[in-house]
């Protein structure tokens, strides 16, 4: 059952190592799935209500369906900084990415709020438009990196010329002729499938100005208030021009459609604001009348067999919250790779349960592992890569070659707990094994990252 006319199909799946995976995601018409698997029927309709005590689903087109087992995979929706403001755009699915492209074509300056994967890629890809980037952390990309990795990436962000992108072998997103195919009114607030790491490929992200790239980062701040033009004029406050240097900040003479007041006191006018501040699980359609256990992050709690607190109802992907005792080097993160793993494992659990068989937890939950691309660099994050939950009881070992690679490992009691690899390091499989087998590496000390020692051969 899906509200979308297309389904996302995983193709060209490649197991890079035990836990690292690469794959393409293609949007296909649902009949292809039905043709390939005659036992599958795709119903295109949104869900209106779930009556779990009756084992029934009611759809928006007025029909009802009885289930034996149900898996909820409704994903998440953007956590917008403010709802209902026409100048605030969230980017979550292919439609919202296209709306953004349209708006950007007429823009001279935009404000980007947020510090996750979408914000990072967005700021890097935009050309011909001034970008004010407001982040609540000290350094960019806090979801994936520490300050050291951010420093390594910053020169790429401010570079005027861009190298041609490395050929992309992963997730591609296209919507077949969706441009003006008479989308039903009100459909814009319906949720499409989440974007993956290559969502900006094929989008022309260029503003009205002739220069290539201008980004100003405002750190340690959040949005205090958003003022429309008339409100701002009545306030009689001063907004700032695009900063040309640390000291050179002047009052802006231009009138902008919308103004952003930051908690550090600065006010900037812009054409529109991009809210890239993460997502919240899309649980709304299912809560009414059902007594689900819900996690602190708003997701439906699932046990180690992806089962929710209600009989015969499972959940997978962004909508769920892992409520089992996780492996010491795994944590949940709302990413495409984890959604695929959870969906695959939930299907196995449902089948095993229907047959009355027992099933072991899938190996992909042993180690957090994610592979992506930022600023044209290959990025691999493993385990507790930002020392999540390790307190102060850990140490970091770093190796950095400017413009080429950045390697960081997180050590605790002589054992590797996590790693960040940026660039073509070829260390991911070795480090994955060292984290999984928890070998005592204290004897090697900092030589672990010595470029003169061929570590992957050493631990082969």
Coordinates of C-alpha atoms in Angstrom, one line a residue, residues 254-449:
X254 CA 18.0 45.9 -0.3
X255 CA 14.4 45.0 0.7
X256 CA 14.0 41.2 0.9
X257 CA 10.8 39.1 0.9
X258 CA 11.7 37.5 4.2
X259 CA 14.1 38.1 7.1
X260 CA 15.7 35.6 9.5
X261 CA 16.6 36.8 13.0
X262 CA 19.3 34.5 14.6
X263 CA 19.8 33.9 18.3
X264 CA 23.2 35.6 18.0
X265 CA 21.4 38.9 17.1
X266 CA 22.2 39.0 13.4
X267 CA 19.4 39.5 10.9
X268 CA 19.7 38.6 7.2
X269 CA 17.2 39.3 4.5
X270 CA 16.8 36.5 1.8
X271 CA 14.5 35.2 -1.0
X272 CA 13.6 32.1 1.0
X273 CA 14.8 29.8 3.8
X274 CA 15.6 26.1 3.5
X275 CA 14.8 24.1 6.7
X276 CA 17.1 21.1 6.7
X277 CA 16.8 20.3 10.4
X278 CA 16.2 16.6 10.3
X279 CA 13.0 14.5 10.3
X280 CA 10.3 13.2 12.6
X281 CA 8.8 9.7 12.3
X282 CA 5.5 9.8 10.3
X283 CA 3.3 8.1 12.9
X284 CA 0.2 10.3 12.8
X285 CA -2.1 8.2 10.6
X286 CA -1.6 5.2 12.8
X287 CA -1.8 6.5 16.4
X288 CA -5.5 7.3 16.6
X289 CA -7.3 4.5 18.5
X290 CA -4.2 2.3 18.7
X291 CA -2.1 1.9 21.9
X292 CA 1.4 1.9 20.3
X293 CA 4.4 2.2 22.5
X294 CA 6.2 5.3 21.2
X295 CA 9.9 6.1 21.6
X296 CA 11.4 9.4 22.9
X297 CA 12.1 10.4 19.3
X298 CA 8.5 9.9 18.3
X299 CA 9.0 6.6 16.5
X300 CA 7.0 3.4 17.0
X301 CA 9.0 1.2 19.4
X302 CA 10.1 -2.1 17.9
X303 CA 11.7 -5.2 19.6
X304 CA 14.6 -7.2 18.1
X305 CA 12.2 -8.9 15.7
X306 CA 10.8 -5.5 14.4
X307 CA 7.6 -6.1 16.2
X308 CA 5.7 -3.1 17.6
X309 CA 3.8 -3.3 20.9
X310 CA 0.6 -4.3 19.1
X311 CA -0.1 -7.9 18.0
X312 CA 0.8 -8.7 14.3
X313 CA 2.0 -5.1 13.6
X314 CA 5.6 -4.6 12.6
X315 CA 7.5 -1.4 11.7
X316 CA 10.7 -0.7 9.8
X317 CA 12.8 2.3 8.6
X318 CA 12.4 5.9 9.7
X319 CA 9.0 5.4 11.3
X320 CA 10.4 3.0 14.0
X321 CA 12.6 3.3 17.1
X322 CA 14.9 0.4 17.9
X323 CA 13.9 -0.5 21.5
X324 CA 16.1 -3.5 21.8
X325 CA 19.5 -3.5 23.6
X326 CA 21.8 -2.6 20.7
X327 CA 25.3 -3.9 20.0
X328 CA 27.9 -1.7 21.6
X329 CA 29.0 -0.4 18.2
X330 CA 25.5 0.0 16.5
X331 CA 23.1 2.9 16.8
X332 CA 20.0 3.8 14.9
X333 CA 20.2 6.7 12.4
X334 CA 17.5 7.5 9.9
X335 CA 19.3 6.7 6.7
X336 CA 18.5 4.8 3.4
X337 CA 20.9 2.0 4.2
X338 CA 19.3 1.3 7.6
X339 CA 15.8 1.5 6.2
X340 CA 16.7 -1.1 3.6
X341 CA 18.2 -3.4 6.2
X342 CA 15.3 -3.1 8.6
X343 CA 12.7 -3.7 5.8
X344 CA 14.5 -6.8 4.6
X345 CA 14.9 -8.1 8.2
X346 CA 11.2 -7.3 9.1
X347 CA 10.0 -9.3 6.1
X348 CA 12.1 -12.3 7.3
X349 CA 10.7 -11.9 10.9
X350 CA 7.1 -11.8 9.6
X351 CA 7.6 -14.9 7.5
X352 CA 9.3 -16.8 10.3
X353 CA 6.5 -15.8 12.7
X354 CA 3.8 -17.0 10.3
X355 CA 5.6 -20.3 10.0
X356 CA 6.2 -20.6 13.7
X357 CA 10.0 -20.6 13.3
X358 CA 12.6 -18.7 15.4
X359 CA 15.0 -16.3 13.8
X360 CA 18.4 -14.8 14.8
X361 CA 19.0 -11.0 14.7
X362 CA 20.4 -9.9 11.4
X363 CA 24.2 -9.3 11.2
X364 CA 23.7 -5.8 9.8
X365 CA 22.7 -4.7 13.4
X366 CA 26.1 -5.8 14.8
X367 CA 28.0 -2.7 13.5
X368 CA 26.8 0.8 12.4
X369 CA 28.2 1.2 8.9
X370 CA 27.4 3.8 6.3
X371 CA 29.0 4.8 3.0
X372 CA 28.1 8.1 1.2
X373 CA 29.7 11.0 -0.5
X374 CA 30.2 14.6 0.6
X375 CA 31.9 17.4 -1.3
X376 CA 33.0 14.8 -3.9
X377 CA 34.8 12.8 -1.3
X378 CA 33.9 9.2 -0.5
X379 CA 32.9 9.1 3.2
X380 CA 32.7 5.9 5.3
X381 CA 31.5 6.0 8.9
X382 CA 31.8 3.0 11.2
X383 CA 30.6 2.1 14.7
X384 CA 30.7 4.9 17.3
X385 CA 32.4 7.2 14.8
X386 CA 31.8 10.3 16.9
X387 CA 32.4 8.5 20.2
X388 CA 28.6 8.5 20.7
X389 CA 27.8 7.4 24.3
X390 CA 31.5 6.8 25.2
X391 CA 31.7 9.8 27.6
X392 CA 35.3 11.1 28.1
X393 CA 36.7 7.5 28.4
X394 CA 38.1 7.3 24.8
X395 CA 40.9 8.6 22.7
X396 CA 41.2 9.6 19.0
X397 CA 43.9 8.9 16.6
X398 CA 44.0 11.0 13.4
X399 CA 45.8 11.0 10.1
X400 CA 45.1 13.8 7.6
X401 CA 46.6 14.5 4.2
X402 CA 45.2 17.9 3.1
X403 CA 42.9 17.7 0.1
X404 CA 43.3 13.9 -0.1
X405 CA 42.2 11.9 3.0
X406 CA 41.1 12.2 6.6
X407 CA 41.2 9.2 8.8
X408 CA 40.0 9.2 12.4
X409 CA 39.7 6.2 14.7
X410 CA 37.9 6.2 18.1
X411 CA 39.7 3.9 20.7
X412 CA 38.6 2.8 24.1
X413 CA 40.7 0.6 26.4
X414 CA 43.0 -0.3 23.4
X415 CA 40.1 -1.4 21.2
X416 CA 38.7 0.3 18.1
X417 CA 35.1 1.5 18.6
X418 CA 34.6 3.6 15.6
X419 CA 36.1 5.3 12.5
X420 CA 35.6 8.1 10.0
X421 CA 37.2 7.7 6.6
X422 CA 37.1 10.5 4.1
X423 CA 38.7 10.0 0.7
X424 CA 40.0 6.8 -1.0
X425 CA 41.6 5.3 2.1
X426 CA 40.9 1.6 1.3
X427 CA 40.8 1.0 5.1
X428 CA 37.1 0.3 5.6
X429 CA 37.2 -3.5 5.5
X430 CA 40.2 -3.7 7.9
X431 CA 38.7 -1.2 10.4
X432 CA 35.3 -3.0 10.2
X433 CA 37.0 -6.2 11.2
X434 CA 39.0 -4.6 14.0
X435 CA 35.8 -3.0 15.4
X436 CA 33.9 -6.3 15.1
X437 CA 36.5 -8.6 16.6
X438 CA 37.5 -6.0 19.4
X439 CA 41.1 -7.0 19.2
X440 CA 43.4 -5.3 21.7
X441 CA 45.5 -2.8 19.7
X442 CA 47.2 -1.1 22.6
X443 CA 50.6 -2.4 21.5
X444 CA 50.4 -0.5 18.2
X445 CA 49.6 2.9 19.7
X446 CA 49.6 5.7 17.1
X447 CA 51.4 3.4 14.6
X448 CA 48.0 2.1 13.8
X449 CA 47.6 5.0 11.3

